[in-house]
XYZ file of C-alpha atoms in Angstrom:
527
model
C -46.946 7.302 37.330
C -49.849 6.083 35.289
C -48.351 6.236 31.778
C -45.362 7.565 29.832
C -46.225 11.156 28.975
C -45.516 12.768 25.606
C -43.201 15.298 27.288
C -41.151 12.468 28.813
C -40.765 10.836 25.405
C -39.709 14.152 23.887
C -37.163 14.722 26.650
C -35.685 11.255 26.103
C -35.385 11.771 22.346
C -33.991 15.295 22.663
C -31.413 14.127 25.195
C -30.232 11.356 22.897
C -29.904 13.693 19.936
C -28.247 16.630 21.724
C -25.686 14.799 23.845
C -22.037 15.414 23.007
C -20.902 12.010 24.245
C -22.272 8.816 25.805
C -22.080 10.142 29.368
C -23.964 13.295 28.414
C -26.609 11.364 26.453
C -27.194 8.846 29.249
C -27.456 11.546 31.941
C -30.120 13.371 29.904
C -31.957 10.070 29.529
C -31.995 9.604 33.322
C -33.182 13.203 33.797
C -36.203 12.425 31.626
C -36.874 9.104 33.402
C -36.871 10.734 36.866
C -39.623 13.075 35.712
C -41.810 10.002 35.200
C -40.628 7.838 38.120
C -40.035 9.400 41.537
C -37.006 7.847 43.217
C -33.925 8.621 45.285
C -31.552 6.673 43.056
C -31.583 5.543 39.422
C -28.825 3.681 37.628
C -28.314 2.648 33.992
C -25.933 -0.300 33.644
C -24.717 -1.943 30.457
C -23.989 -5.664 30.227
C -20.444 -6.524 29.142
C -20.012 -10.271 29.177
C -21.107 -11.417 32.638
C -20.582 -8.028 34.269
C -22.791 -4.957 34.628
C -20.935 -1.672 34.069
C -22.488 1.641 35.273
C -23.144 3.919 32.302
C -24.945 6.702 34.175
C -26.064 7.121 37.813
C -28.034 9.650 39.824
C -28.481 9.676 43.571
C -25.429 7.535 44.432
C -21.816 8.426 45.125
C -19.690 9.201 42.081
C -17.264 6.359 42.747
C -20.071 3.967 41.765
C -19.235 4.716 38.112
C -15.896 3.023 38.668
C -17.391 -0.162 40.107
C -18.011 -3.354 38.128
C -20.790 -5.721 39.221
C -20.413 -9.380 38.269
C -24.006 -10.546 37.855
C -23.546 -13.867 39.682
C -22.225 -12.008 42.760
C -25.376 -9.874 43.134
C -28.702 -11.788 43.523
C -30.862 -8.761 42.756
C -29.033 -8.014 39.516
C -29.189 -11.707 38.656
C -32.987 -11.790 39.029
C -33.396 -8.663 36.895
C -31.173 -10.070 34.136
C -33.116 -13.346 34.051
C -36.529 -11.646 33.988
C -38.550 -10.669 30.929
C -40.285 -7.728 32.606
C -40.200 -5.524 35.683
C -38.860 -6.996 38.957
C -40.106 -5.404 42.218
C -38.321 -6.429 45.404
C -40.167 -6.547 48.719
C -39.336 -3.695 51.062
C -38.081 -6.221 53.637
C -36.257 -8.433 51.097
C -33.201 -10.069 52.596
C -31.340 -9.999 49.258
C -28.377 -7.590 49.549
C -28.760 -4.353 47.615
C -25.709 -3.623 45.367
C -26.050 0.086 46.192
C -26.200 -0.382 49.970
C -24.136 2.389 51.570
C -23.768 4.276 48.286
C -26.884 6.508 48.354
C -26.054 10.185 48.559
C -28.995 11.087 50.811
C -28.473 8.303 53.339
C -25.385 7.463 55.377
C -25.136 3.886 56.642
C -26.890 0.649 55.777
C -30.175 0.949 53.914
C -33.324 0.435 56.027
C -36.546 -0.946 54.540
C -36.809 0.686 51.123
C -38.326 0.260 47.659
C -36.274 -1.352 44.920
C -37.194 -2.083 41.318
C -35.336 -3.219 38.199
C -36.057 -3.345 34.462
C -34.187 -5.623 32.038
C -33.263 -3.726 28.878
C -33.873 -6.148 26.013
C -33.512 -5.293 22.351
C -34.104 -7.884 19.597
C -34.025 -10.674 22.223
C -30.623 -9.485 23.456
C -30.079 -8.239 27.007
C -28.199 -4.930 26.769
C -28.265 -3.991 30.444
C -30.553 -3.046 33.309
C -32.260 0.043 34.709
C -32.646 0.109 38.521
C -34.603 2.362 40.892
C -34.252 2.779 44.659
C -36.338 4.887 47.011
C -36.228 5.375 50.790
C -40.034 5.352 50.734
C -41.141 1.710 50.950
C -43.637 0.403 48.344
C -43.537 3.651 46.326
C -43.169 1.704 43.072
C -46.049 -0.701 43.693
C -48.699 1.522 42.119
C -46.908 1.996 38.805
C -48.725 0.008 36.073
C -46.682 -2.845 34.640
C -47.745 -1.754 31.157
C -46.082 1.626 31.678
C -42.888 0.027 32.989
C -42.751 -2.378 30.024
C -43.076 0.607 27.697
C -40.355 2.462 29.616
C -38.081 -0.585 29.433
C -38.574 -0.895 25.661
C -37.938 2.820 25.098
C -34.762 2.885 27.216
C -33.521 -0.340 25.581
C -34.001 1.244 22.133
C -32.228 4.415 23.230
C -29.402 2.367 24.725
C -29.041 0.354 21.525
C -28.848 3.526 19.430
C -26.381 5.156 21.823
C -24.138 2.082 21.908
C -24.277 1.782 18.115
C -23.377 5.454 17.687
C -20.557 5.047 20.179
C -19.286 1.965 18.355
C -19.395 3.751 14.995
C -17.580 6.760 16.453
C -14.916 4.464 17.885
C -14.546 2.633 14.579
C -14.253 5.935 12.741
C -11.613 7.091 15.210
C -9.681 3.843 14.826
C -9.948 4.045 11.033
C -8.625 7.603 11.109
C -5.741 6.563 13.364
C -4.903 3.657 11.065
C -5.018 5.981 8.063
C -2.659 8.426 9.751
C -0.316 5.609 10.755
C -0.357 4.169 7.228
C 0.288 7.604 5.723
C 3.274 8.049 8.040
C 4.480 4.500 7.395
C 4.336 4.957 3.615
C 6.086 8.315 3.940
C 8.936 6.821 5.949
C 9.141 3.553 3.986
C 9.238 5.177 0.564
C 11.749 7.790 1.638
C 9.822 10.989 2.108
C 12.880 13.229 2.129
C 13.861 14.905 -1.130
C 17.611 14.321 -1.336
C 19.812 16.905 -3.035
C 21.925 19.945 -2.143
C 22.211 21.452 -5.615
C 20.851 24.945 -6.142
C 18.143 23.547 -8.429
C 16.900 21.197 -5.704
C 17.126 23.847 -3.005
C 14.902 26.089 -5.135
C 12.423 23.214 -5.576
C 12.345 22.513 -1.829
C 11.743 26.210 -1.140
C 8.841 26.273 -3.604
C 7.322 23.171 -1.995
C 7.478 24.685 1.494
C 5.795 27.853 0.188
C 2.905 26.241 -1.679
C 2.321 23.031 0.335
C 0.202 24.635 3.135
C -2.202 26.114 0.554
C -4.998 24.350 -1.313
C -3.689 25.461 -4.699
C -3.775 23.013 -7.574
C -0.180 22.155 -8.523
C 1.241 21.003 -11.856
C 4.478 19.060 -11.442
C 6.427 18.656 -14.659
C 9.729 17.013 -15.471
C 11.295 14.165 -17.384
C 10.494 10.523 -16.687
C 12.220 9.244 -13.570
C 13.048 12.576 -11.914
C 10.824 11.958 -8.859
C 7.552 13.774 -9.556
C 5.621 11.382 -7.297
C 8.007 12.147 -4.428
C 7.314 15.862 -4.905
C 3.568 15.137 -4.750
C 4.004 13.153 -1.515
C 6.057 16.001 -0.045
C 3.351 18.517 -0.916
C 0.712 16.338 0.742
C 2.865 15.608 3.799
C 3.557 19.311 4.419
C -0.096 20.312 3.986
C -2.965 20.491 6.467
C -4.396 17.410 4.711
C -1.487 15.162 5.694
C -3.687 13.069 8.019
C -6.165 12.448 5.199
C -5.645 10.094 2.241
C -3.352 10.716 -0.722
C -4.958 8.890 -3.649
C -2.804 8.041 -6.684
C -4.172 7.764 -10.236
C -2.080 6.851 -13.278
C -4.063 8.504 -16.072
C -2.067 6.675 -18.738
C -3.134 3.288 -17.375
C -6.905 3.851 -17.515
C -8.882 2.937 -20.623
C -10.794 5.812 -22.227
C -14.128 4.052 -21.632
C -13.446 3.708 -17.898
C -11.880 7.065 -17.035
C -15.150 8.710 -15.908
C -16.099 5.778 -13.685
C -12.556 5.581 -12.292
C -12.459 9.257 -11.350
C -16.070 9.919 -10.351
C -17.490 6.463 -9.529
C -20.706 4.840 -10.708
C -23.989 3.479 -9.382
C -25.232 -0.054 -9.759
C -26.579 -0.738 -13.246
C -25.008 2.382 -14.768
C -23.496 0.291 -17.564
C -22.950 -3.331 -18.501
C -20.913 -5.004 -15.788
C -21.723 -2.430 -13.094
C -23.165 -5.004 -10.690
C -22.621 -2.748 -7.678
C -22.037 0.905 -6.873
C -18.420 2.025 -6.674
C -16.725 5.128 -5.309
C -14.433 7.026 -7.651
C -10.989 8.379 -6.836
C -12.354 11.862 -6.123
C -14.729 10.495 -3.472
C -11.978 8.366 -1.921
C -9.748 11.447 -1.707
C -12.472 13.656 -0.174
C -10.822 15.764 2.516
C -7.384 14.768 1.248
C -5.278 14.944 -1.903
C -5.704 13.433 -5.379
C -2.511 12.906 -7.406
C -3.154 12.631 -11.151
C 0.036 11.251 -12.678
C 0.638 11.374 -16.451
C -2.223 13.826 -16.846
C -1.025 14.697 -20.334
C -2.277 11.289 -21.497
C -5.954 12.118 -20.861
C -8.205 12.481 -23.893
C -9.889 15.817 -24.595
C -13.239 14.336 -23.518
C -11.837 13.215 -20.180
C -10.148 16.600 -19.759
C -13.470 18.420 -20.064
C -15.047 16.257 -17.345
C -12.058 16.758 -15.070
C -12.228 20.521 -15.619
C -15.878 20.588 -14.521
C -14.995 18.801 -11.283
C -12.137 21.239 -10.570
C -14.218 24.317 -11.325
C -17.298 23.416 -9.264
C -15.844 21.109 -6.589
C -18.592 18.692 -7.571
C -18.693 15.247 -9.106
C -21.476 13.219 -10.670
C -21.035 9.431 -10.556
C -21.933 7.640 -13.774
C -25.660 6.799 -13.763
C -26.501 9.153 -10.880
C -28.799 12.114 -11.477
C -27.582 14.250 -8.604
C -24.159 15.773 -8.034
C -22.182 15.627 -4.791
C -19.809 18.164 -3.317
C -16.182 17.229 -2.702
C -13.255 18.792 -0.905
C -10.169 17.573 -2.749
C -6.810 19.134 -3.503
C -5.528 18.083 -6.918
C -1.867 17.587 -7.768
C -1.048 16.717 -11.377
C 2.164 15.542 -13.013
C 3.380 15.107 -16.568
C 6.571 14.602 -18.554
C 5.042 16.420 -21.518
C 5.311 20.106 -22.338
C 1.647 20.943 -21.800
C 2.071 24.438 -23.179
C 3.134 22.939 -26.495
C 0.322 20.382 -26.229
C -2.150 23.248 -25.857
C -0.739 25.006 -28.931
C -1.059 21.778 -30.914
C -4.650 21.269 -29.761
C -3.910 18.124 -27.749
C -4.642 19.654 -24.332
C -7.363 22.053 -23.227
C -6.054 25.546 -22.528
C -8.598 26.157 -19.746
C -7.604 22.943 -17.956
C -3.922 23.771 -18.355
C -4.405 27.165 -16.710
C -6.578 25.605 -13.974
C -3.847 23.066 -13.166
C -0.845 25.352 -13.376
C -1.807 27.769 -10.595
C 1.639 27.095 -9.106
C 3.759 24.952 -11.464
C 6.782 23.075 -10.123
C 9.641 21.915 -12.346
C 11.675 18.914 -11.194
C 15.154 19.200 -12.792
C 16.763 16.188 -14.487
C 19.714 14.566 -12.780
C 22.192 15.726 -15.451
C 21.469 19.328 -14.423
C 22.395 18.582 -10.809
C 25.251 16.128 -11.130
C 26.520 16.993 -7.625
C 23.396 15.283 -6.272
C 24.174 11.976 -8.010
C 26.584 10.830 -5.301
C 24.159 11.777 -2.497
C 21.334 9.853 -4.128
C 23.626 6.927 -4.844
C 24.510 6.770 -1.155
C 20.834 6.725 -0.222
C 20.011 3.942 -2.695
C 23.080 1.962 -1.632
C 21.908 1.984 1.979
C 18.459 0.824 0.863
C 20.073 -1.992 -1.113
C 22.210 -2.955 1.879
C 19.103 -3.416 4.017
C 17.272 -5.414 1.351
C 20.226 -7.719 0.721
C 21.119 -8.153 4.393
C 24.718 -6.941 3.928
C 26.562 -5.786 7.044
C 28.535 -3.035 5.319
C 28.202 -1.876 1.707
C 30.228 0.986 0.261
C 31.447 2.508 -3.010
C 35.040 2.129 -4.128
C 36.907 5.288 -5.105
C 36.649 4.632 -8.844
C 32.873 4.159 -8.528
C 32.482 7.537 -6.795
C 34.429 9.126 -9.648
C 32.186 7.520 -12.263
C 28.793 8.404 -10.747
C 28.644 12.169 -11.456
C 30.165 11.759 -14.937
C 27.395 9.666 -16.359
C 24.585 11.472 -18.175
C 21.720 9.570 -16.445
C 19.127 9.725 -19.273
C 16.721 7.758 -17.039
C 17.304 10.197 -14.157
C 16.877 9.155 -10.522
C 14.941 6.012 -11.406
C 17.823 4.786 -13.583
C 20.298 5.617 -10.820
C 18.301 3.518 -8.354
C 18.203 0.539 -10.695
C 21.933 0.816 -11.469
C 22.795 0.872 -7.749
C 20.591 -2.162 -7.020
C 22.182 -4.152 -9.850
C 25.669 -3.098 -8.819
C 25.046 -4.138 -5.205
C 23.885 -7.572 -6.375
C 26.984 -7.970 -8.564
C 29.315 -6.865 -5.785
C 27.768 -9.286 -3.296
C 27.915 -12.178 -5.779
C 31.654 -11.848 -6.369
C 32.672 -10.963 -2.814
C 34.060 -13.660 -0.556
C 34.095 -11.426 2.497
C 31.273 -11.573 5.002
C 31.869 -8.011 6.242
C 32.410 -4.956 4.064
C 31.510 -5.249 0.382
C 32.647 -2.609 -2.117
C 30.764 -1.579 -5.241
C 33.288 -0.784 -7.978
C 33.057 1.106 -11.253
C 32.957 -2.257 -13.030
C 29.873 -3.196 -11.008
C 28.209 0.055 -12.030
C 28.895 -0.793 -15.703
C 28.892 2.861 -16.709
C 32.293 2.820 -18.512
C 30.848 2.464 -21.989
C 28.698 5.546 -21.576
C 31.642 7.932 -21.045
C 34.356 9.364 -23.381
C 38.118 9.753 -23.250
C 39.811 12.371 -25.347
C 43.278 11.762 -26.783
C 46.205 14.129 -26.344
C 45.863 15.079 -29.991
C 42.517 16.854 -30.133
C 41.362 17.218 -33.744
C 38.467 19.500 -34.541
C 35.329 18.186 -36.181
C 36.430 19.725 -39.510
C 39.923 18.191 -39.248
C 38.441 14.745 -38.750
C 36.737 14.877 -42.132
C 40.103 15.006 -43.941
C 41.887 12.665 -41.568
C 42.895 9.304 -43.110
C 43.410 6.113 -41.206
C 44.773 2.733 -42.057
C 41.950 0.243 -41.943
C 41.275 -3.394 -42.759
C 37.690 -3.060 -43.946
C 34.891 -0.547 -44.558
C 33.096 -1.206 -41.243
C 36.237 -0.524 -39.245
C 36.915 2.645 -41.227
C 33.378 3.871 -40.665
C 33.521 3.185 -36.925
C 36.861 4.943 -36.534
C 35.661 7.925 -38.552
C 32.467 8.248 -36.466
C 34.359 7.878 -33.208
C 36.883 10.587 -34.047
C 34.125 12.904 -35.214
C 32.131 12.369 -31.986
C 35.239 12.857 -29.846
C 36.070 16.117 -31.585
C 32.525 17.401 -31.268
C 32.431 16.540 -27.552
C 35.684 18.360 -26.951
C 34.454 21.480 -28.745
C 31.194 21.303 -26.719
C 33.142 20.917 -23.453
C 31.610 17.474 -22.964
C 28.024 18.699 -23.281
C 26.201 15.905 -25.111
C 23.288 18.074 -26.205
C 25.575 20.730 -27.725
C 27.702 18.074 -29.454
C 24.561 16.516 -30.915
C 23.474 19.883 -32.299
C 26.867 20.401 -33.948
C 26.691 16.956 -35.529
C 23.009 17.504 -36.435
C 21.810 14.296 -34.778
C 19.417 13.468 -31.958
C 21.070 13.532 -28.559
C 19.753 10.095 -27.542
C 20.980 8.598 -30.817
C 24.402 10.156 -30.270
C 24.668 8.615 -26.795
C 23.674 5.189 -28.131
C 26.203 5.410 -30.977
C 28.969 6.457 -28.581
C 28.089 3.524 -26.367
C 28.390 1.113 -29.303
C 31.735 2.569 -30.321
C 33.097 2.221 -26.783
C 33.621 5.945 -26.263
C 34.141 6.965 -22.660
C 34.136 10.494 -21.216
C 36.008 11.409 -18.054
C 36.374 14.725 -16.348
C 40.137 14.694 -16.766
C 39.564 15.623 -20.423
C 41.544 12.599 -21.478
C 40.717 10.251 -24.364
C 41.069 6.461 -24.410
C 39.795 5.005 -27.594
């Protein structure tokens, strides 16, 4: 060998680029080296602490890959590690050879032979060593030191790149594993299961199982507090993207001036205060799912920019000239009637149709009252864990009350009521074991109605006279009897009673609460 040939350099580079893993890359590197240096054995060893670990070997038994060579235990390795250039050992050197007895082409102790080592130094750091052995004594003596120094530098650079690539691949793998673990942890912690056996919830679960595996854009609509975010998490969890991130965006919480930067990112200097580049939510969700909550709150300008991203699967960060492709599944949620918003000119029709490829409606709790007790049991168990109570249960009167309440705040209100009730029950209980949550703890009495044995109609109430002490009392009694009559005629349907009385349903509920009206399912009135 007089010099490193161009073909050898090309082989080294090609091997590094085409290898599928470290072992493959290192073996191709040794193949290229043996074309330049004739030898019976070549070994590439990486330095880990004070120990040399074989990375690739040729010409020695395969078990050598499993060996670990502590540098201080092997004088030849020690000399190579301390050197700044090539180290040639005399053919009759009495220093033990670490590969004695391991050469494939020679059985027994090594006779006089040629041995040479190169320290692999990159940026003043020793990465490992490259060793050569040959059964032909002095075969390495004629190789120019300049060529060996060049070979050492090239292999050290290749080793540095390979180790860096390997480290980055390992970090990426660990990051992916952490992401998957966090996704699973959040799913389990936040209660991934959709609880409910009502027909409305069974239909919703069926729809989710049908559409989740697809990449369709989904519009989830329903009243505040019904659990739209849980539906979004279920869609993501049951999709092929479940191991990728689910990124949440509350559109109502983002200022109009920041919405484009928040969704699509920006580059440094794009606007005042942009002191560094920042990824947007679409980029963070690349490969996964983006959940746009309260999408009905977006301005028309923001809607047009969102539509462009959905149509082209491309985003353009603020201040960047070029666009970048993305692979994101979008789930959107709103408590507004977007169809009406479109008719009123508050929401773009094209965006509405783009989002509602497969719309999902989450029913309010009052339309599935049989689920109230199931959900209450779930929230009670969560409260028990948080409060450290051994046993927490509902009393019989509490179980009767739960499905009778109208739950205007839906599942979210139910959760808050159960948490408050658990705190009240614990505070007044003297027992260390089982604690019961009663109807009084739920504090739902004032929201229900009782209907007296005499059941006057709404028209009869108008002519009914009562003995009163003052005008306020007379007014309250008149309103109460009118509400009770209307509820009876509507078979305890608050919305229908409100229509008969020509008032808003929410106002009717609040007025009934103030008057102390209570509804039970026994169709009995206590007032």
